Every structure is written in structure tokens, then in C-alpha cells.
CSV table of C-alpha atoms and ligand atoms in Angstrom, one decimal:
chain,number,residue,atom,x,y,z
A,1,MET,CA,217.2,170.4,84.3
A,2,ALA,CA,213.9,172.1,83.5
A,3,ARG,CA,213.8,170.4,80.3
A,4,PHE,CA,214.4,167.0,81.9
A,5,LEU,CA,211.5,167.7,84.6
A,6,SER,CA,209.1,168.9,81.9
A,7,SER,CA,209.7,165.9,79.8
A,8,LEU,CA,209.3,163.6,82.9
A,9,LEU,CA,206.1,165.2,83.6
A,10,MET,CA,205.1,164.7,80.1
A,11,GLY,CA,205.9,160.9,80.3
A,12,VAL,CA,203.9,160.7,83.6
A,13,LEU,CA,201.1,162.4,81.9
A,14,VAL,CA,200.9,160.1,78.8
A,15,LEU,CA,201.2,157.0,81.0
A,16,ALA,CA,198.4,158.2,83.2
A,17,CYS,CA,196.2,158.7,80.1
A,18,TRP,CA,197.0,155.3,78.5
A,19,SER,CA,196.2,153.4,81.5
A,20,ALA,CA,192.8,155.5,81.9
A,21,CYS,CA,191.9,154.7,78.3
A,22,VAL,CA,192.7,151.0,78.6
A,23,MET,CA,190.5,150.8,81.8
A,24,ALA,CA,187.6,152.6,80.0
A,25,GLU,CA,187.6,150.3,77.0
A,26,SER,CA,187.6,147.1,79.3
A,27,THR,CA,184.5,148.7,81.3
A,28,VAL,CA,182.4,149.1,77.9
A,29,GLU,CA,183.1,145.6,76.8
A,30,GLN,CA,182.0,144.2,80.2
A,31,GLN,CA,178.8,146.5,80.3
A,32,LEU,CA,178.0,145.0,76.7
A,33,GLN,CA,178.3,141.6,77.7
A,34,ARG,CA,176.1,142.3,80.9
A,35,LEU,CA,173.5,143.9,78.7
A,36,LYS,CA,173.7,141.0,76.2
A,37,GLU,CA,172.9,138.6,79.1
A,38,ASN,CA,170.2,140.8,80.5
A,39,TYR,CA,168.6,140.8,77.1
A,40,ILE,CA,168.6,137.0,76.8
A,41,GLU,CA,167.3,136.7,80.4
A,42,MET,CA,164.5,139.3,79.5
A,43,GLN,CA,163.5,137.2,76.4
A,44,GLN,CA,163.2,134.0,78.5
A,45,LEU,CA,161.2,136.0,81.0
A,46,LEU,CA,159.0,137.1,78.2
A,47,ALA,CA,158.5,133.8,76.7
A,48,ASP,CA,157.5,132.4,80.1
A,49,LYS,CA,155.0,135.2,80.4
A,50,ASP,CA,153.4,134.3,77.2
A,51,ARG,CA,153.2,130.9,78.0
A,52,ARG,CA,151.5,131.6,81.4
A,53,LEU,CA,149.1,134.0,79.7
A,54,GLU,CA,148.1,131.4,77.0
A,55,ALA,CA,147.2,128.9,80.0
A,56,LEU,CA,145.3,131.8,81.7
A,57,GLU,CA,143.3,132.3,78.6
A,58,ARG,CA,142.5,128.6,78.1
A,59,GLU,CA,141.4,128.6,81.9
A,60,ASN,CA,139.3,131.5,81.3
A,61,VAL,CA,137.5,130.1,78.4
A,62,LYS,CA,136.8,127.2,80.6
A,63,SER,CA,135.5,129.2,83.5
A,64,ARG,CA,133.4,131.1,81.2
A,65,LYS,CA,131.8,128.3,80.0
A,66,THR,CA,131.1,126.9,83.4
A,67,LEU,CA,129.5,130.3,84.6
A,68,GLU,CA,127.3,130.2,81.3
A,69,ALA,CA,125.9,126.8,82.2
A,70,GLN,CA,125.4,128.0,85.8
A,71,VAL,CA,123.5,131.0,84.7
A,72,THR,CA,121.3,128.8,82.6
A,73,ARG,CA,120.4,126.6,85.3
A,74,LEU,CA,119.6,129.3,87.7
A,75,GLU,CA,117.4,130.9,85.1
A,76,SER,CA,115.2,127.9,84.7
A,77,LYS,CA,115.2,127.4,88.5
A,78,THR,CA,114.0,130.9,89.0
A,79,ARG,CA,111.1,130.5,86.3
A,80,ARG,CA,110.1,127.0,88.2
A,81,MET,CA,109.9,129.0,91.3
A,82,GLU,CA,108.0,131.9,89.9
A,83,ILE,CA,105.4,129.3,88.5
A,84,GLU,CA,105.3,127.6,91.9
A,85,ALA,CA,104.8,130.9,93.7
A,86,ILE,CA,101.7,131.7,91.4
A,87,GLU,CA,100.3,128.3,92.1
A,88,GLN,CA,100.6,128.7,95.9
A,89,LYS,CA,99.3,132.2,95.8
A,90,SER,CA,96.0,130.9,93.9
A,91,GLN,CA,95.8,128.0,96.5
A,92,LEU,CA,96.0,130.5,99.4
A,93,THR,CA,93.3,132.6,97.7
A,94,ALA,CA,91.1,129.5,97.5
A,95,MET,CA,91.8,128.6,101.2
A,96,GLN,CA,91.1,132.1,102.2
A,97,GLN,CA,87.7,131.9,100.5
A,98,GLN,CA,86.9,128.7,102.0
A,99,ASN,CA,87.9,130.1,105.4
A,100,VAL,CA,85.5,132.8,104.7
A,101,LEU,CA,82.7,130.6,103.8
A,102,HIS,CA,83.4,128.5,107.1
A,103,SER,CA,83.8,131.1,109.5
A,104,GLY,CA,80.3,131.7,110.0
A,105,THR,CA,79.6,128.2,110.8
A,106,ARG,CA,82.6,127.8,112.8
A,107,ALA,CA,81.5,130.6,115.2
A,108,GLU,CA,78.0,128.9,115.3
A,109,MET,CA,79.9,125.7,116.2
A,110,ALA,CA,81.9,127.2,118.9
A,111,THR,CA,78.8,128.6,120.6
A,112,ARG,CA,77.2,125.2,120.2
A,113,GLN,CA,80.2,123.4,121.4
A,114,ALA,CA,80.5,125.4,124.5
A,115,ALA,CA,76.7,125.2,125.3
A,116,THR,CA,76.2,121.6,124.6
A,117,PRO,CA,78.7,118.9,123.8
A,118,THR,CA,76.6,116.1,122.1
A,119,ILE,CA,77.0,112.5,121.2
A,120,PRO,CA,77.7,113.0,117.5
A,121,ARG,CA,75.2,111.7,115.0
A,122,SER,CA,77.1,113.1,111.9
A,123,CYS,CA,80.4,114.3,110.7
A,124,ALA,CA,79.2,117.8,111.2
A,125,ASP,CA,78.5,117.1,114.8
A,126,VAL,CA,82.0,115.6,115.2
A,127,GLN,CA,83.4,119.0,113.8
A,128,CYS,CA,81.1,120.9,116.3
A,129,ASN,CA,82.6,118.9,119.2
A,130,GLY,CA,86.0,120.4,118.0
A,131,HIS,CA,87.5,117.8,115.7
A,132,THR,CA,89.5,119.3,112.8
A,133,VAL,CA,91.7,116.5,111.5
A,134,SER,CA,89.9,114.4,108.7
A,135,GLY,CA,89.7,110.6,109.5
A,136,MET,CA,87.5,107.6,110.7
A,137,TYR,CA,85.1,108.5,113.5
A,138,SER,CA,82.3,106.8,115.5
A,139,ILE,CA,78.9,108.4,115.3
A,140,MET,CA,75.6,107.4,116.7
A,141,GLY,CA,73.5,105.9,114.1
A,142,ASN,CA,69.6,104.8,114.2
A,143,THR,CA,70.3,101.5,116.1
A,144,SER,CA,74.0,101.1,116.3
A,145,VAL,CA,77.2,103.0,116.5
A,146,GLU,CA,78.2,103.8,112.9
A,147,MET,CA,81.8,104.3,111.5
A,148,VAL,CA,82.2,107.1,109.1
A,149,PHE,CA,84.9,108.9,107.3
A,150,CYS,CA,84.8,112.6,107.8
A,151,ASP,CA,86.6,114.8,105.3
A,152,PHE,CA,86.9,118.3,106.9
A,153,THR,CA,88.7,119.7,103.9
A,154,LYS,CA,85.1,119.7,102.1
A,155,THR,CA,82.1,121.7,103.1
A,156,THR,CA,79.2,120.2,104.9
A,157,ALA,CA,77.3,120.4,101.7
A,158,ASP,CA,79.7,118.1,99.9
A,159,PRO,CA,78.5,114.6,99.5
A,160,ASN,CA,82.1,113.4,100.4
A,161,PHE,CA,82.0,115.4,103.6
A,162,GLN,CA,80.7,112.2,105.2
A,163,ARG,CA,81.2,108.8,104.0
A,164,ARG,CA,79.7,105.6,105.8
A,165,ILE,CA,82.1,102.9,106.4
A,166,GLY,CA,80.0,100.6,108.2
A,167,TYR,CA,78.6,99.7,111.7
A,168,ALA,CA,80.5,99.3,114.7
A,169,ASP,CA,79.5,96.3,116.9
A,170,VAL,CA,79.3,98.3,120.2
A,171,LYS,CA,77.3,96.7,123.0
A,172,THR,CA,76.3,98.3,126.4
A,173,VAL,CA,76.6,94.9,128.0
A,174,PRO,CA,78.3,91.7,126.8
A,175,THR,CA,76.1,88.8,127.0
A,176,TYR,CA,77.2,85.1,126.4
A,177,PHE,CA,76.2,82.0,128.0
A,178,TYR,CA,76.6,78.2,127.7
A,179,VAL,CA,75.2,76.0,130.3
A,180,GLN,CA,74.9,72.1,130.7
A,181,LYS,CA,73.0,69.6,132.7
A,182,ASN,CA,74.2,66.9,135.0
A,183,THR,CA,70.8,65.4,136.1
A,184,SER,CA,67.9,64.2,134.3
A,185,HIS,CA,64.7,66.3,133.8
A,186,THR,CA,61.6,64.4,134.3
A,187,THR,CA,58.6,66.9,134.7
A,188,ALA,CA,56.7,68.5,132.0
A,189,TYR,CA,55.8,72.2,131.6
A,190,THR,CA,58.2,73.7,133.9
A,191,PRO,CA,61.5,75.6,132.8
A,192,ILE,CA,64.5,73.0,132.6
A,193,PRO,CA,67.1,74.3,135.0
A,194,PHE,CA,70.8,73.7,134.4
A,195,GLU,CA,73.5,72.9,136.7
A,196,VAL,CA,76.9,73.5,135.0
A,197,GLU,CA,77.8,76.9,134.1
A,198,ARG,CA,80.6,77.1,131.3
A,199,VAL,CA,80.1,80.6,130.5
A,200,ASN,CA,77.6,83.3,131.7
A,201,ILE,CA,79.0,86.8,131.0
A,202,GLY,CA,76.6,89.3,131.8
A,203,GLY,CA,74.8,86.9,134.0
A,204,ALA,CA,71.5,87.0,131.9
A,205,MET,CA,71.0,83.2,132.3
A,206,ASN,CA,69.6,82.0,135.6
A,207,LEU,CA,70.6,78.3,136.0
A,208,GLN,CA,68.3,77.7,138.9
A,209,THR,CA,65.0,79.1,137.3
A,210,GLY,CA,66.3,78.0,133.8
A,211,LYS,CA,65.2,81.5,132.4
A,212,PHE,CA,67.3,83.8,130.4
A,213,THR,CA,66.4,87.3,130.7
A,214,ALA,CA,67.4,89.9,127.9
A,215,PRO,CA,69.4,92.8,129.3
A,216,ARG,CA,69.0,94.8,126.3
A,217,ALA,CA,66.9,95.1,123.1
A,218,GLY,CA,68.6,93.3,120.2
A,219,THR,CA,69.3,90.2,118.3
A,220,TYR,CA,70.0,87.0,120.2
A,221,PHE,CA,71.1,83.5,119.2
A,222,PHE,CA,70.1,80.5,121.0
A,223,ALA,CA,70.9,76.6,120.5
A,224,PHE,CA,69.7,73.7,122.4
A,225,THR,CA,70.9,70.1,122.1
A,226,GLY,CA,69.2,67.4,124.4
A,227,ASP,CA,69.3,63.9,125.0
A,228,ALA,CA,65.9,61.8,125.3
A,229,ARG,CA,65.8,58.4,127.1
A,230,PHE,CA,63.3,55.9,126.4
A,231,VAL,CA,63.1,53.0,129.0
A,232,GLY,CA,62.3,49.6,127.2
A,233,PRO,CA,61.5,47.2,126.0
A,234,ARG,CA,58.2,48.5,124.5
A,235,THR,CA,56.2,48.0,121.3
A,236,SER,CA,54.2,51.2,121.3
A,237,ILE,CA,55.6,54.6,120.2
A,238,VAL,CA,57.2,56.7,122.9
A,239,ALA,CA,58.2,60.5,122.5
A,240,VAL,CA,59.9,63.4,124.0
A,241,LEU,CA,59.3,67.1,122.8
A,242,VAL,CA,61.3,70.1,124.3
A,243,GLU,CA,59.8,73.4,123.3
A,244,MET,CA,61.5,76.7,123.4
A,245,LEU,CA,59.3,79.6,124.9
A,246,TRP,CA,59.6,83.4,124.6
A,247,ASN,CA,57.7,85.1,127.3
A,248,GLY,CA,55.6,81.8,127.7
A,249,ARG,CA,54.9,81.6,124.0
A,250,ARG,CA,56.3,78.8,122.0
A,251,VAL,CA,59.0,79.7,119.5
A,252,GLY,CA,59.6,76.0,118.2
A,253,SER,CA,59.9,72.6,119.4
A,254,ALA,CA,62.7,69.6,118.9
A,255,ARG,CA,61.0,66.2,119.2
A,256,THR,CA,62.2,62.7,118.9
A,257,THR,CA,60.1,59.3,118.9
A,258,GLU,CA,60.8,55.7,119.0
A,259,SER,CA,58.9,52.4,118.7
A,260,ASN,CA,59.6,48.7,119.3
A,261,THR,CA,62.6,49.7,121.7
A,262,ALA,CA,64.4,46.4,122.5
A,263,GLY,CA,66.0,47.9,125.8
A,264,SER,CA,66.8,51.5,127.0
A,265,VAL,CA,67.7,53.8,123.9
A,266,HIS,CA,68.8,57.4,123.7
A,267,SER,CA,67.8,59.9,121.0
A,268,GLN,CA,69.1,63.4,120.3
A,269,MET,CA,66.9,66.7,120.0
A,270,SER,CA,68.3,70.1,118.8
A,271,MET,CA,67.0,73.4,117.8
A,272,GLN,CA,68.7,76.8,117.1
A,273,SER,CA,66.9,80.3,116.9
A,274,THR,CA,67.8,83.9,116.2
A,275,LEU,CA,65.4,86.4,117.7
A,276,HIS,CA,64.9,90.2,118.1
A,277,LEU,CA,64.2,90.6,121.7
A,278,LYS,CA,63.1,93.5,123.8
A,279,ALA,CA,64.9,94.3,127.2
A,280,GLY,CA,63.4,92.0,129.9
A,281,ASP,CA,62.1,89.5,127.4
A,282,GLN,CA,62.7,85.8,128.8
A,283,ILE,CA,63.4,82.7,127.1
A,284,TRP,CA,63.5,79.2,128.3
A,285,LEU,CA,63.2,75.3,127.5
A,286,GLN,CA,60.6,72.9,128.8
A,287,ILE,CA,59.3,69.6,128.1
A,288,GLY,CA,56.3,70.2,126.0
A,289,PHE,CA,55.3,66.5,125.8
A,290,MET,CA,56.7,63.1,126.9
A,291,THR,CA,55.2,59.5,127.2
A,292,SER,CA,53.7,59.2,130.7
A,293,GLY,CA,54.8,56.3,133.1
A,294,GLY,CA,58.5,57.4,133.5
A,295,VAL,CA,59.3,55.8,130.2
A,296,ALA,CA,60.5,59.0,128.5
A,297,TYR,CA,62.4,62.0,129.8
A,298,VAL,CA,65.4,64.4,129.3
A,299,PHE,CA,68.3,62.2,130.4
A,300,ASP,CA,71.7,63.5,131.7
A,301,ASN,CA,74.5,61.7,133.8
A,302,PRO,CA,75.9,62.9,137.0
A,303,ASN,CA,79.0,60.6,136.6
A,304,ALA,CA,82.2,61.9,135.0
A,305,ASP,CA,82.0,64.5,132.6
A,306,GLN,CA,79.5,63.1,130.4
A,307,ARG,CA,77.2,66.1,129.4
A,308,PHE,CA,74.2,65.4,127.1
A,309,ASN,CA,72.1,68.6,127.4
A,310,HIS,CA,73.5,72.1,126.1
A,311,PHE,CA,71.8,75.3,126.0
A,312,THR,CA,73.8,78.3,124.7
A,313,GLY,CA,73.0,81.9,123.8
A,314,TRP,CA,74.5,85.4,123.1
A,315,LEU,CA,73.7,89.0,122.0
A,316,VAL,CA,74.7,89.2,118.3
A,317,GLU,CA,73.7,92.9,118.0
A,318,GLU,CA,72.4,95.2,120.4
A,319,ASN,CA,69.7,97.7,119.3
A,320,LEU,CA,70.8,101.0,120.7
A,321,ALA,CA,67.8,103.0,119.3
A,322,GLY,CA,66.6,105.7,121.9
A,323,LEU,CA,69.4,104.9,124.3
A,324,PHE,CA,71.5,108.1,123.6
B,401,NAG,C1,68.4,106.1,109.9
B,401,NAG,O1,67.0,106.4,109.8
B,401,NAG,C2,66.7,107.4,108.8
B,401,NAG,C3,65.3,107.7,109.1
B,401,NAG,O2,64.4,106.6,109.2
B,401,NAG,C4,66.9,106.9,107.5
B,401,NAG,O3,66.8,107.8,106.5
B,401,NAG,C5,68.5,106.5,107.5
B,401,NAG,O4,68.8,105.9,106.2
B,401,NAG,C6,68.9,105.6,108.5
B,401,NAG,N1,70.2,105.3,108.4
B,401,NAG,C7,70.7,104.1,108.5
B,401,NAG,C8,72.1,104.0,108.5
B,401,NAG,O5,70.0,103.2,108.5
B,402,NAG,C1,76.0,69.2,139.1
B,402,NAG,O1,76.9,70.3,138.9
B,402,NAG,C2,76.8,71.1,140.1
B,402,NAG,C3,77.6,72.2,139.6
B,402,NAG,O2,78.9,71.9,139.3
B,402,NAG,C4,77.3,70.4,141.4
B,402,NAG,O3,77.4,71.4,142.5
B,402,NAG,C5,76.5,69.2,141.6
B,402,NAG,O4,77.0,68.6,142.7
B,402,NAG,C6,76.4,68.4,140.3
B,402,NAG,N1,75.6,67.3,140.7
B,402,NAG,C7,75.5,66.1,140.4
B,402,NAG,C8,74.5,65.2,140.9
B,402,NAG,O5,76.7,65.7,140.0
């Protein structure tokens, strides 16, 4: 019985040992398989990493090139800015030097400006009056207002500090007239009056007295056109002469003559003049000569709008000397 029991125990032990060995063997094989699989997976991962690394390296090369180009551009920009900075510095120095040059006269100007603001006669005066922006300015000239270009970036000693452009046609009063007659004038040596006023800006022409009075010194223009009438028939010479008078002295005459007139005839007279007048000088027209007996005179017609006698004049350019 004991023998049987021990052999049974033996059998149980052998069986347990066998089954354990079989189990252990299968676990190793499985592990080996897993290791193999792991190895393959790792190899694939490594290959993947290699490819990514290569791609990264290519990108790296590209970025480096871009960076290098940027650095080159920045370097040249810096150089340009350095050059500009040097130029600006030298400009600033020049301006500071000019400023020192001007500050003395500026102080003087400020004092003068405060004391006596004046009608400018030069760009220097314009500057004294407080202008600092270069440009076209009007200044008082000898006889007229002058237009000048003032360059305030230059010193007053520079010939281009003030450049004359021309004179400005400035008048203290406008003077233009144009008058006509609507009746005949038959008396000699008296100023010819005018009845119809077309224009009389400034009122220098007195139609009733026939006299123009210059309101200002200056250059004036006058023109007269008239109609002479001769009553015929006549065989002898007939004449009408109209003269222009300047303060009573003859400036010139317009004359017309006829002879052997079959009936009544008309003849034209005309005269123009340009004169330098003083303020208060007077200009008028009068008959200086006409054949007597009522056979020759200055004719005009009250009917309709027929106007045969014209007197016009205007101030061309005023002389402003001594006014300002
Ligand atoms: C103004 O008069 C002065 C002195 O007579 C002369 O030197 C100058 O040229 C004149 N100016 C003009 C614009 O006529
Ligand atoms: C002449 O003209 C003036 C002004 O227009 C007018 O009053 C006058 O009646 C006119 N005379 C004649 C004769 O037409």
C-alpha cells in the first residue's frame, strides 16, 4: 500500500513537471515571435525617422539660404542709413551755422517789426514784417507796386534773395470813361459838353463842363472821333477843327475840310493821345476853328441811337511815387 502510494505520488509529480515544461516552451516561442514583430516595427520606425530627418535637413538648407539673403539685405540697408545719417548731420550743421548768422538780424527785425511795421520796399522788409515762407510778394517800387520772389532760405546778401518778377498794375482809384453827344455843338473856344454817359467809373469826366480832371498822377489814354457837318451847296473851302486841350494848352488837333459841296456833307475827325498827367490836370475838347456863318459845325443827332461823337479815356498806369 505504501509502495502504491509513493508510486502514485511519483506519477503525479512527473505529470506536473511535464505539463510545466510544455507550458514554459510555448511561452518562449511566443516571446520570440513578439520580439521579432517588435524588431520589424522598430526598423520601420527608424526608416520613417530617417526620411523625416532628411526632409528636415533639406528644409534647413533652404531656410539658411533665405536667412543669409535677408542678412545681406539688412547689411546694405544699414550702410545706406548710415550714409543718410551722415548727410543729415552735415545739413543740420549747415542750418545751425546759418541760424547763428541770421539770429542777430532776426532779433533786430523783431524789434523793428514791433516798433514800426512798414509797407515793404524789399524782401528784407517783407521778412521784417514777419514772413518766413519763400514765395511771391508785392512790394512798393519807385512808381508802382512790384511783384518779387523772395527766397528766405538765402541770406539777404545773396543776389537771389530777391528776384523781380514784374510790376503789379495797382491803382488807388479806377478811372475809365466813355461819353457821347446827342446834340450838335456850334460854338468855338468853349469845352464841348457831352450828354450821354456810357461809362464813367471814378467820375473823373464831367459831362456838363466837358472837362476831364485826372484824379491821380499817371499815364492816361484819350481818343476822340467826331462828325463835322458842312451845309451846302458851296464852292469855297469849309473847315472844322477840333482840338484837345491840356490845362488850356493845345495837345493836338483833328481837322477836316471840304470844297464845292453839292449839298450837306459830313466828314469825320479823329485823334488819340497818351499823356503823363499830374493829379488835377484837366483835358477837354473844343472847336479851335470852323467856317463862320453856321455852315460848318460839330454835328450830332438827337434821334434814335445815332451817335456820331465819341470821347473816351482811361488811366493806363498810375504813378504811385511818394504816395506810400
Ligand atoms: C528805383 O529807383 C532807384 C533809384 O533811382 C533805381 O536804382 C532803381 O533801379 C529803381 N527801380 C525800378 C524798379 O525802377
Ligand atoms: C440827350 O441825352 C440825355 C441823356 O441821356 C437826355 O437826357 C436828353 O434828353 C437827350 N437829348 C436829346 C435832345 O435827345
